[in-house]
Amino acid sequence: MGVSEGRSPAAPRAVPTRPLQGPRARRGSPACRPPAGASRSWPRLGGGTRPGAAPRAPPWRPPAAIVRAAFLRFFEERHGHRRLPSAPVRPRGDPRLLFVNAFKPIFLGTVHPRSELAQHRRVVNSQKCVRAGGKHNDLEDVGRDTYHHTFFEMLGNWSFGDYFKEEACSMAWELLTEVYEIPRDRLYVTYFGGDPSLGLSADEECRDVWLRLGVPASHVLPFPLKDNFWEMGDTGPCGPCTEIHYDHVGGGRNAAALVNQGSPDVVEIWNLVFMQYSREVEGNLLPLPQHHVDTGMGLERLVTILQNKRSNYDTDLFTPILDAIHKGCRAPRYQGLVGDADVGRVNMAYRVVADHVRTLCVCITDGIYPGFSGAELVLRRILRRAVRFCSEVLQAPPGLLASLVPTVVEVLGDAYPELTRNANQVSNNETAFLSSLERGRHIIERTVQQMEPSTNFPAEVAWSLYGSLGFPLDLIDLMLEEKGISLDSAAFNELAGGAQAGQAGNTNTHLDVHSLAQLRSSNVPATDDSPKYAYTLGQHGHYEFSPCQATVLMLYRDQSLHKEVGAGQRCGVILDRTNFYAEQGGQDSDQGYMIRLGQQDVLFPVESVHLCGGYVIHEVTAVETLRAGDQMQLFVDEAQRLACMTNHTATHLLNFALRHVLGDSTEQRGSHVTAERLRFDFDTKGHVTVEQLQQVEQVVQDLIKKNEVVHMAEVPLTLARRVQGLRAVDEGYPDPVRIVSLGVPVESVLTCDSEAAMQTSVELCCGTHLLQTGSVEDLAIISERQLVKGISRVIAVTGGQAKQAREVGQCLAMEVDSVSLRMKQRITSIPEMQNLSKEVGQLTQVVASTAMPQWQRKELQTILKALQRTANTAIKKLELQQAEKKAQVLLAKYCNQPVIIDTVPADSLSILMKVVNQLCDKSPGSSVLLLSPQASGEVLCACQVSKNCLPAFSAADWAMAVCTQMEGKAGGSPVVAKGSGNAKGMQGALTTALEFAQSKL
């Protein structure tokens, strides 16, 4: 999401991406289905327009569903395209690639000939698109006008080496004018007008196609590279495009002058891209082995035209949602007002909520939930924004967004069946999240009302909202700022630090001292949690976890013990025995569920598990009444448990490897094991080197390959103290203690004078572990840094995640090698070297932020740092060479005159400044000011004043006077200065420059 890249604000060509900030990409999905059988007849939306007949408005206003279906059926049935379902908005694969790049191998001719992708020739679909992050971020614009959206639908057809410009334009014209019956005189088409700097001539082939189709020459318009040449990114497939624009006003006027001018009256509706080149890293264009077509037309904009509306929100894609909003809130009905006419921003709120609820439904259905990073963070902001407009502007009761879900499903469900299938999931997730946000907002407002004037907002209230409800901290800050109140940040950070250090939990899982005493006085036995170790390794290498039967002994809620807890309440459940692992020893707790015996269809989810005074407390939300004495069957989440076991055993391997490589003085200072990764803190005398990181990984991999047996046994504490090489054993360990030994039976390490523990990993540990080290598969250290002097922290991943990290590392290493080779070539072009420098910078950012082996990251960062220095030096050298040539010409022209004022071509301000410096070095008595007009309309300015003229003559004042004349800005010192302005004032600026200099000399 991210989350999406587009072509222009006025004509969305966006596709769903990661937060993203990656290259532009196209819609598409490798998933496909066979085309439907060809139809003998084509159902038109109206009677059609006969060639030569007078154009007329559409005879009826077709619903959006029919417009969408007509597009798909037109290409599928009349022109033999294969219809594909929409790809999800969730990016897949390499975090730098987008799923919509699925057709890129076809464009480049690198697709495997036997792959399903290679079978595609003609494809059509309606693609779900989200644009709410990255380069083209529409989020804050949504609601302010009537056409920005975070979610929209893109109708598209593709050709892969099949048809090209003639057929693509003909099909588009046929659909628009004969099927949709859009009047021909309201349509304008643009084509690529060429670019001499790239050696590209105008796309006259495309122009001629439109003319042959009967489009008047006055409606066929050339435009430059920025408007009519489409590129996927800095490199990759690209080509000229032709766009079809619609004039909302009509009436026989000629609106050609309004095309591509941002006018709301003349809008782009369809973009046809002709993929015929590949942009290489060096910037040059190479012809593709085959020509392809990729088109996109925004459904919302098309429906607006066909339903004779001026606002997307007035179409039936939005009106049912707007009606549902009105029914669910206290605000007046939607009137379509914008700007100052929209008193109280009520109409803006309607548009925000209608748009955002569509985006929320689509994203949550596709597996993106409001969160705290990437696409999830963007969605959280969308949700936050929607909630605030619901409650504060529309005065809606809590839960309005969730109540709109059925309406969204009704509008979009036929086109995207996944919405229908997952409707409850969408509603449940939104309801839960909205409930927390609404509750938190009310707590903030009540607290503010009770506060004394001029006091900070209580940190403990903010912490409870943040920690218990997951209430976004930035929203707390924003709402307090609006009320002129600030948060006691120091106290909040102290609470946060205490929670991280002490793992402070909620009141349902951490027994207070009085409840502990009551349990013991009532002779409630401590929980037997030995069943957590009851698992075996099956014949096929699969772990088998035995279910456990237990009895509810007591329930704990709101810091008090209960014999019964009602349905819907969250509580801690104390059992006589359990197979759930409670959070301890740095390992996350198990999750799973329990059921009441004889009641298999009611699941009580176990969200977390904690140990307190020998009692294991299971955090459960009671879906039905729970009572002491209930017989329960317990089931752990096996995937989550196995992932924790893998990472915990890997932590022991890592600890041993670090001591083996860095020395026996290396001591563990902390660890944390989750299902996703492991974290390990240890003593170190200095930075861990690249070679040491490689050695550590190699030691771990050797132990994995040996597939050593993991031995575990409980032994008396007095025996454990005798084990040589075991880290210090203090009173904090229970007696007996559990020993985990890799490859050597516990009995052997306990033998007197045994040095077995010196040769392998032997640790005291209560965690759950694999039974053989081979199941770890692989380990990659993806981060290493010093927390404070003398203590380092490493983060590692295992199994498939480690494999993926290594693959990503290899890919990036190949890219760095490629840049290195090109850097060694003799490059004489400044733009070419600047592009190479930019590529090095982009690679540096990717290498720093991507999960990959840390040793490899450090290696690549060293190489990239050197490459960046080389590129900068080369650019500076080339600029000096170019500046020297220009200075020689000017020197010959002005022959040491006291004032030199002129215009020169220069690609950058840096080069212009160097020309000035060169001139002044060779003619010390001259004061020089040079202007350089740019293709963008900007004028660069650089000047230097001879030291003989100081202090009366100031370069900073000179540049300011000149740039002010060009409506620009300038700055610098008395000796040198630079600035810029507008080309319209350049001639006047030259006059001002001379007059200013003459007045000072």
Coordinates of N, CA and C in Angstrom, one line a residue, residues 782-911:
I782 N 21.2 -10.8 11.3 CA 20.8 -9.7 10.4 C 21.1 -8.4 11.0
S783 N 21.5 -8.3 12.3 CA 21.8 -7.0 12.9 C 22.9 -7.3 14.0
E784 N 23.8 -6.3 14.1 CA 24.8 -6.3 15.3 C 25.1 -4.9 15.5
R785 N 25.0 -4.5 16.8 CA 25.4 -3.1 17.2 C 25.7 -3.1 18.7
Q786 N 26.4 -2.1 19.1 CA 26.7 -1.9 20.5 C 25.6 -1.1 21.1
L787 N 25.1 -1.7 22.2 CA 24.1 -1.0 23.0 C 24.7 0.2 23.8
V788 N 25.7 -0.2 24.6 CA 26.6 0.7 25.3 C 28.0 0.2 25.2
K789 N 29.0 0.9 25.6 CA 30.3 0.4 25.5 C 30.5 -0.9 26.3
G790 N 30.9 -1.9 25.6 CA 31.2 -3.2 26.3 C 30.1 -4.2 26.1
I791 N 28.9 -3.8 25.6 CA 27.8 -4.7 25.4 C 27.2 -4.6 24.0
S792 N 27.2 -5.7 23.3 CA 26.7 -5.7 21.9 C 25.4 -6.5 21.9
R793 N 24.6 -6.2 20.9 CA 23.3 -6.9 20.6 C 23.3 -7.4 19.2
V794 N 22.9 -8.7 19.1 CA 22.7 -9.3 17.7 C 21.3 -9.7 17.6
I795 N 20.7 -9.6 16.4 CA 19.4 -10.1 16.1 C 19.6 -11.1 15.0
A796 N 19.0 -12.3 15.1 CA 19.1 -13.3 14.1 C 17.8 -13.9 13.7
V797 N 17.7 -14.5 12.5 CA 16.5 -15.2 12.1 C 17.0 -16.6 11.7
T798 N 16.0 -17.6 11.6 CA 16.3 -19.0 11.3 C 15.5 -19.5 10.2
G799 N 15.8 -20.7 9.8 CA 15.0 -21.4 8.8 C 14.8 -20.7 7.5
G800 N 13.5 -20.6 7.0 CA 13.2 -19.9 5.8 C 13.6 -18.5 5.8
Q801 N 13.4 -17.8 6.9 CA 13.7 -16.4 7.0 C 15.2 -16.2 6.8
A802 N 16.1 -17.1 7.3 CA 17.5 -17.0 7.2 C 17.9 -17.2 5.7
K803 N 17.2 -18.2 5.1 CA 17.5 -18.5 3.7 C 17.1 -17.2 2.8
Q804 N 15.9 -16.6 3.1 CA 15.5 -15.5 2.3 C 16.5 -14.3 2.5
A805 N 17.0 -14.1 3.8 CA 18.0 -13.1 4.0 C 19.2 -13.3 3.2
R806 N 19.7 -14.5 3.1 CA 20.9 -14.8 2.3 C 20.6 -14.5 0.8
E807 N 19.5 -14.9 0.3 CA 19.2 -14.7 -1.1 C 19.1 -13.2 -1.4
V808 N 18.5 -12.4 -0.5 CA 18.5 -11.0 -0.7 C 19.9 -10.4 -0.7
G809 N 20.7 -10.9 0.2 CA 22.1 -10.5 0.3 C 22.9 -10.7 -1.0
Q810 N 22.7 -11.9 -1.5 CA 23.3 -12.3 -2.8 C 22.9 -11.4 -3.9
C811 N 21.6 -11.1 -4.0 CA 21.1 -10.2 -5.1 C 21.7 -8.8 -4.9
L812 N 21.7 -8.3 -3.7 CA 22.3 -7.0 -3.5 C 23.8 -6.9 -3.8
A813 N 24.5 -8.0 -3.5 CA 25.9 -8.1 -3.8 C 26.2 -8.1 -5.3
M814 N 25.3 -8.7 -6.0 CA 25.4 -8.7 -7.5 C 25.2 -7.3 -8.0
E815 N 24.2 -6.6 -7.4 CA 23.9 -5.2 -7.9 C 25.1 -4.3 -7.6
V816 N 25.7 -4.5 -6.4 CA 26.9 -3.7 -6.0 C 28.1 -4.0 -7.0
D817 N 28.3 -5.3 -7.3 CA 29.3 -5.7 -8.3 C 29.1 -5.0 -9.6
S818 N 27.8 -5.0 -10.1 CA 27.5 -4.4 -11.3 C 27.9 -2.9 -11.3
V819 N 27.6 -2.2 -10.2 CA 27.9 -0.7 -10.1 C 29.4 -0.6 -10.1
S820 N 30.1 -1.4 -9.4 CA 31.5 -1.3 -9.3 C 32.2 -1.4 -10.7
L821 N 31.7 -2.4 -11.5 CA 32.3 -2.6 -12.8 C 32.0 -1.3 -13.7
R822 N 30.8 -0.8 -13.6 CA 30.5 0.4 -14.4 C 31.3 1.6 -14.0
M823 N 31.6 1.7 -12.7 CA 32.4 2.8 -12.1 C 33.8 2.8 -12.7
K824 N 34.3 1.6 -13.0 CA 35.7 1.5 -13.5 C 35.8 1.9 -15.0
Q825 N 34.6 1.9 -15.7 CA 34.7 2.3 -17.1 C 34.9 3.8 -17.2
R826 N 35.5 4.2 -18.3 CA 35.8 5.7 -18.5 C 34.5 6.4 -18.8
I827 N 33.9 7.2 -17.9 CA 32.7 7.9 -18.1 C 33.1 9.4 -18.2
T828 N 32.7 10.0 -19.3 CA 33.0 11.4 -19.5 C 31.8 12.3 -19.4
S829 N 30.6 11.7 -19.2 CA 29.4 12.5 -19.2 C 29.0 12.7 -17.7
I830 N 28.8 14.0 -17.4 CA 28.4 14.4 -16.0 C 27.1 13.8 -15.6
P831 N 26.0 13.9 -16.5 CA 24.7 13.3 -16.1 C 24.8 11.8 -15.9
E832 N 25.6 11.1 -16.7 CA 25.8 9.7 -16.6 C 26.5 9.3 -15.2
M833 N 27.5 10.1 -14.9 CA 28.2 9.8 -13.6 C 27.2 10.2 -12.4
Q834 N 26.4 11.2 -12.6 CA 25.5 11.6 -11.5 C 24.4 10.5 -11.3
N835 N 24.0 9.9 -12.4 CA 23.0 8.8 -12.3 C 23.7 7.6 -11.6
L836 N 24.9 7.4 -11.9 CA 25.6 6.3 -11.2 C 25.8 6.6 -9.7
S837 N 26.1 7.8 -9.4 CA 26.2 8.3 -8.0 C 24.8 8.1 -7.3
K838 N 23.8 8.5 -8.0 CA 22.4 8.3 -7.4 C 22.1 6.9 -7.2
E839 N 22.5 6.0 -8.1 CA 22.3 4.6 -7.9 C 23.0 4.0 -6.7
V840 N 24.2 4.5 -6.5 CA 25.0 4.1 -5.4 C 24.3 4.5 -4.1
G841 N 23.8 5.7 -4.1 CA 23.0 6.2 -2.9 C 21.8 5.4 -2.6
Q842 N 21.0 5.1 -3.7 CA 19.8 4.2 -3.5 C 20.2 2.8 -3.0
L843 N 21.3 2.3 -3.5 CA 21.7 1.0 -3.1 C 22.1 1.0 -1.6
T844 N 22.8 2.1 -1.2 CA 23.2 2.3 0.2 C 22.0 2.2 1.1
Q845 N 21.0 2.9 0.7 CA 19.8 2.9 1.6 C 19.1 1.5 1.7
V846 N 19.1 0.8 0.6 CA 18.5 -0.5 0.5 C 19.3 -1.5 1.4
V847 N 20.6 -1.4 1.2 CA 21.5 -2.3 2.0 C 21.3 -2.0 3.5
A848 N 21.2 -0.8 3.9 CA 21.1 -0.4 5.3 C 19.8 -0.9 5.9
S849 N 18.7 -1.0 5.1 CA 17.4 -1.3 5.7 C 16.8 -2.6 5.4
T850 N 17.5 -3.5 4.6 CA 17.0 -4.8 4.2 C 17.5 -5.9 5.1
A851 N 16.7 -6.8 5.5 CA 17.1 -8.0 6.3 C 18.0 -8.8 5.4
M852 N 19.3 -8.9 5.9 CA 20.3 -9.7 5.2 C 21.4 -10.0 6.2
P853 N 22.3 -10.9 5.9 CA 23.4 -11.2 6.8 C 24.2 -10.0 7.1
Q854 N 24.4 -9.7 8.4 CA 25.1 -8.5 8.9 C 26.5 -8.4 8.4
W855 N 27.2 -9.5 8.3 CA 28.6 -9.5 7.8 C 28.6 -9.0 6.3
Q856 N 27.6 -9.4 5.6 CA 27.5 -9.0 4.2 C 27.1 -7.6 4.1
R857 N 26.2 -7.1 4.9 CA 25.8 -5.7 5.0 C 27.0 -4.8 5.2
K858 N 27.9 -5.2 6.2 CA 29.1 -4.4 6.5 C 30.0 -4.4 5.3
E859 N 30.2 -5.5 4.6 CA 31.1 -5.6 3.5 C 30.6 -4.6 2.3
L860 N 29.3 -4.8 2.1 CA 28.7 -4.0 1.0 C 28.7 -2.5 1.3
Q861 N 28.5 -2.2 2.6 CA 28.5 -0.8 3.0 C 29.9 -0.1 2.8
T862 N 30.9 -0.9 3.1 CA 32.3 -0.5 2.9 C 32.5 -0.2 1.4
I863 N 32.1 -1.1 0.6 CA 32.3 -1.0 -0.9 C 31.5 0.2 -1.4
L864 N 30.3 0.4 -1.0 CA 29.4 1.5 -1.4 C 30.0 2.8 -1.0
K865 N 30.5 2.9 0.2 CA 31.1 4.1 0.7 C 32.2 4.5 -0.2
A866 N 33.1 3.6 -0.6 CA 34.2 3.9 -1.4 C 33.7 4.3 -2.8
L867 N 32.7 3.6 -3.3 CA 32.1 3.9 -4.6 C 31.5 5.3 -4.6
Q868 N 30.9 5.7 -3.5 CA 30.3 7.1 -3.4 C 31.4 8.1 -3.5
R869 N 32.5 7.8 -2.8 CA 33.6 8.8 -2.8 C 34.2 8.9 -4.2
T870 N 34.3 7.7 -4.9 CA 34.9 7.7 -6.3 C 34.0 8.5 -7.2
A871 N 32.6 8.3 -7.1 CA 31.7 9.0 -7.9 C 31.7 10.5 -7.7
N872 N 31.8 10.9 -6.4 CA 31.8 12.3 -6.1 C 33.1 13.0 -6.6
T873 N 34.2 12.3 -6.5 CA 35.4 12.8 -7.0 C 35.4 12.9 -8.5
A874 N 34.8 11.9 -9.2 CA 34.7 11.9 -10.6 C 33.8 13.1 -11.1
I875 N 32.7 13.3 -10.4 CA 31.8 14.3 -10.8 C 32.5 15.7 -10.7
K876 N 33.2 15.8 -9.5 CA 33.9 17.1 -9.3 C 34.9 17.4 -10.4
K877 N 35.6 16.3 -10.7 CA 36.7 16.5 -11.8 C 36.1 16.8 -13.1
L878 N 35.0 16.1 -13.5 CA 34.3 16.4 -14.8 C 33.8 17.8 -14.8
E879 N 33.2 18.2 -13.6 CA 32.6 19.6 -13.6 C 33.8 20.6 -13.7
L880 N 34.9 20.4 -13.1 CA 36.0 21.3 -13.2 C 36.5 21.4 -14.6
Q881 N 36.6 20.2 -15.3 CA 37.0 20.3 -16.7 C 36.1 21.1 -17.6
Q882 N 34.8 20.8 -17.3 CA 33.8 21.6 -18.1 C 33.8 23.1 -17.8
A883 N 34.0 23.4 -16.5 CA 34.0 24.8 -16.1 C 35.2 25.5 -16.6
E884 N 36.3 24.8 -16.7 CA 37.6 25.4 -17.2 C 37.4 25.8 -18.7
K885 N 36.7 24.9 -19.5 CA 36.5 25.2 -20.9 C 35.6 26.4 -21.1
K886 N 34.5 26.5 -20.3 CA 33.6 27.6 -20.4 C 34.3 28.9 -19.9
A887 N 35.2 28.8 -18.9 CA 35.9 30.0 -18.4 C 36.9 30.5 -19.4
Q888 N 37.5 29.6 -20.1 CA 38.5 30.0 -21.2 C 37.8 30.8 -22.2
V889 N 36.6 30.4 -22.6 CA 35.8 31.1 -23.7 C 35.5 32.5 -23.2
L890 N 35.0 32.6 -21.9 CA 34.6 33.9 -21.4 C 35.8 34.8 -21.1
L891 N 36.9 34.2 -20.8 CA 38.1 35.0 -20.5 C 38.6 35.6 -21.8
A892 N 38.5 34.8 -22.9 CA 38.9 35.4 -24.2 C 38.0 36.5 -24.6
K893 N 36.7 36.4 -24.3 CA 35.7 37.3 -24.7 C 35.8 38.6 -23.9
Y894 N 36.2 38.6 -22.7 CA 36.1 39.8 -21.8 C 37.5 40.4 -21.5
C895 N 38.6 39.7 -21.7 CA 40.0 40.2 -21.6 C 40.2 41.0 -20.3
N896 N 40.0 40.3 -19.1 CA 40.3 40.9 -17.8 C 39.5 42.2 -17.5
Q897 N 38.3 42.3 -18.0 CA 37.5 43.5 -17.6 C 37.2 43.5 -16.2
P898 N 37.0 44.6 -15.5 CA 36.7 44.6 -14.1 C 35.3 44.0 -13.7
V899 N 34.4 44.0 -14.6 CA 33.1 43.4 -14.3 C 32.7 42.5 -15.5
I900 N 32.4 41.2 -15.2 CA 32.0 40.3 -16.3 C 30.6 39.8 -15.9
I901 N 29.7 40.1 -16.8 CA 28.3 39.6 -16.6 C 27.8 39.0 -17.9
D902 N 27.3 37.7 -17.8 CA 26.9 37.0 -19.0 C 26.0 35.8 -18.6
T903 N 25.5 35.2 -19.7 CA 24.8 34.0 -19.5 C 25.5 32.8 -20.2
V904 N 25.6 31.7 -19.5 CA 26.3 30.5 -20.0 C 25.4 29.3 -19.8
P905 N 25.5 28.3 -20.7 CA 24.8 27.0 -20.4 C 25.5 26.2 -19.3
A906 N 24.8 25.7 -18.3 CA 25.4 24.9 -17.3 C 24.3 24.0 -16.7
D907 N 24.7 22.7 -16.5 CA 23.8 21.7 -16.1 C 23.4 21.8 -14.6
S908 N 24.2 22.5 -13.8 CA 23.9 22.6 -12.4 C 24.5 23.9 -11.8
L909 N 24.0 24.2 -10.6 CA 24.6 25.4 -10.0 C 26.0 25.2 -9.6
S910 N 26.4 23.9 -9.3 CA 27.7 23.6 -8.9 C 28.7 23.9 -10.0
I911 N 28.3 23.5 -11.3 CA 29.2 23.8 -12.4 C 29.3 25.3 -12.7

